[in-house]
Amino acid sequence: GPAGAPGPRGRPGRDAKVTCKPRGKHRIKVTCHVRYSSPRAKATRALWKLKRGKDTIAHGTAHARHGEVTLDLRRVVRRGRYTLSVVLAARGHRSITVSQSVRIR
């Protein structure tokens, strides 16, 4: 049959831009910068997970300070391409989920 009418427009998403970069050779430290367009909005907590394919390599929680979240990996991570998923949460606000591909050389 014919296509139906389009549904109502959804709620707008958060106004955050998140960039993550790994640093280090043997002990990897990943630093994520969080920038909001609203100066009052601040993430306070980050839940993160590092995956390679379907396998979870590392996970944990971190606190955000001055718009920056530092994830300290306690184990040695081998070279390759991983997926880093970070869930940023602030009190009284919706959480933001960001997934980014990370290449470790």
Short mmCIF file of C-alpha atoms in Angstrom, two decimals:
data_model
loop_
_atom_site.label_atom_id
_atom_site.label_comp_id
_atom_site.label_asym_id
_atom_site.label_seq_id
_atom_site.Cartn_x
_atom_site.Cartn_y
_atom_site.Cartn_z
CA GLY A 1 0.00 0.00 0.00
CA PRO A 2 0.92 3.65 0.03
CA ALA A 3 3.42 5.03 2.53
CA GLY A 4 2.00 6.54 5.70
CA ALA A 5 2.36 10.07 6.95
CA PRO A 6 5.67 10.96 8.66
CA GLY A 7 5.71 10.89 12.44
CA PRO A 8 6.30 13.82 14.77
CA ARG A 9 9.77 15.30 15.10
CA GLY A 10 11.85 13.88 17.97
CA ARG A 11 13.44 15.73 20.86
CA PRO A 12 16.66 17.59 20.07
CA GLY A 13 19.90 15.91 21.08
CA ARG A 14 22.53 17.28 23.44
CA ASP A 15 24.79 20.05 22.26
CA ALA A 16 28.10 18.36 23.07
CA LYS A 17 31.16 17.67 20.98
CA VAL A 18 33.45 14.92 22.29
CA THR A 19 36.93 14.10 20.98
CA CYS A 20 39.10 11.31 22.39
CA LYS A 21 42.83 10.72 21.83
CA PRO A 22 45.05 7.90 23.12
CA ARG A 23 48.53 8.74 24.47
CA GLY A 24 51.45 6.58 25.50
CA LYS A 25 53.17 3.50 24.13
CA HIS A 26 53.03 0.80 26.77
CA ARG A 27 50.60 2.19 29.31
CA ILE A 28 47.83 3.86 27.33
CA LYS A 29 46.00 6.88 28.70
CA VAL A 30 42.97 8.14 26.77
CA THR A 31 41.93 11.76 27.21
CA CYS A 32 38.48 12.90 26.08
CA HIS A 33 37.58 16.58 25.76
CA VAL A 34 33.91 17.47 26.18
CA ARG A 35 32.67 20.82 24.90
CA TYR A 36 29.09 22.00 25.35
CA SER A 37 27.60 25.00 23.58
CA SER A 38 25.80 25.90 26.81
CA PRO A 39 28.37 27.21 29.35
CA ARG A 40 26.36 25.94 32.35
CA ALA A 41 26.07 22.31 31.17
CA LYS A 42 28.82 20.12 32.58
CA ALA A 43 29.30 16.37 32.60
CA THR A 44 30.25 15.04 36.02
CA ARG A 45 30.70 11.32 35.44
CA ALA A 46 31.77 9.10 32.55
CA LEU A 47 31.22 5.37 32.12
CA TRP A 48 33.53 3.94 29.49
CA LYS A 49 34.16 0.68 27.68
CA LEU A 50 36.99 -0.25 25.31
CA LYS A 51 36.08 -3.02 22.87
CA ARG A 52 37.87 -4.91 20.14
CA GLY A 53 35.24 -6.51 17.98
CA LYS A 54 32.72 -8.01 20.40
CA ASP A 55 35.24 -8.46 23.22
CA THR A 56 35.41 -5.91 26.04
CA ILE A 57 39.07 -5.18 26.75
CA ALA A 58 38.64 -2.68 29.60
CA HIS A 59 35.88 -0.69 31.29
CA GLY A 60 35.42 1.68 34.18
CA THR A 61 34.21 5.03 35.45
CA ALA A 62 35.90 8.42 35.51
CA HIS A 63 35.07 11.89 36.76
CA ALA A 64 35.01 14.89 34.45
CA ARG A 65 36.98 17.96 35.49
CA HIS A 66 37.03 21.20 33.50
CA GLY A 67 35.41 19.52 30.50
CA GLU A 68 38.04 16.78 30.35
CA VAL A 69 37.79 13.08 31.15
CA THR A 70 40.96 11.01 31.51
CA LEU A 71 40.62 7.24 31.17
CA ASP A 72 43.54 5.37 32.65
CA LEU A 73 43.88 1.85 31.27
CA ARG A 74 45.39 -0.36 33.97
CA ARG A 75 46.55 -3.02 31.56
CA VAL A 76 48.73 -3.14 28.48
CA VAL A 77 46.68 -2.81 25.30
CA ARG A 78 48.00 -4.36 22.11
CA ARG A 79 48.29 -2.49 18.84
CA GLY A 80 45.20 -2.35 16.68
CA ARG A 81 41.84 -0.71 16.19
CA TYR A 82 39.41 -0.49 19.10
CA THR A 83 36.02 1.08 19.75
CA LEU A 84 35.76 3.39 22.74
CA SER A 85 32.26 3.99 24.08
CA VAL A 86 31.81 6.78 26.63
CA VAL A 87 28.54 7.60 28.41
CA LEU A 88 28.63 11.10 29.91
CA ALA A 89 26.14 11.84 32.66
CA ALA A 90 25.28 14.99 34.61
CA ARG A 91 22.79 15.34 37.43
CA GLY A 92 19.33 16.20 36.18
CA HIS A 93 20.23 15.90 32.48
CA ARG A 94 20.02 13.20 29.86
CA SER A 95 23.16 11.18 29.33
CA ILE A 96 25.21 11.32 26.11
CA THR A 97 26.67 8.20 24.52
CA VAL A 98 29.66 8.61 22.22
CA SER A 99 31.37 5.80 20.32
CA GLN A 100 34.65 6.46 18.59
CA SER A 101 37.15 4.31 16.78
CA VAL A 102 40.62 4.46 18.39
CA ARG A 103 43.78 3.22 16.70
CA ILE A 104 46.69 2.23 18.92
CA ARG A 105 50.05 1.94 17.21
#
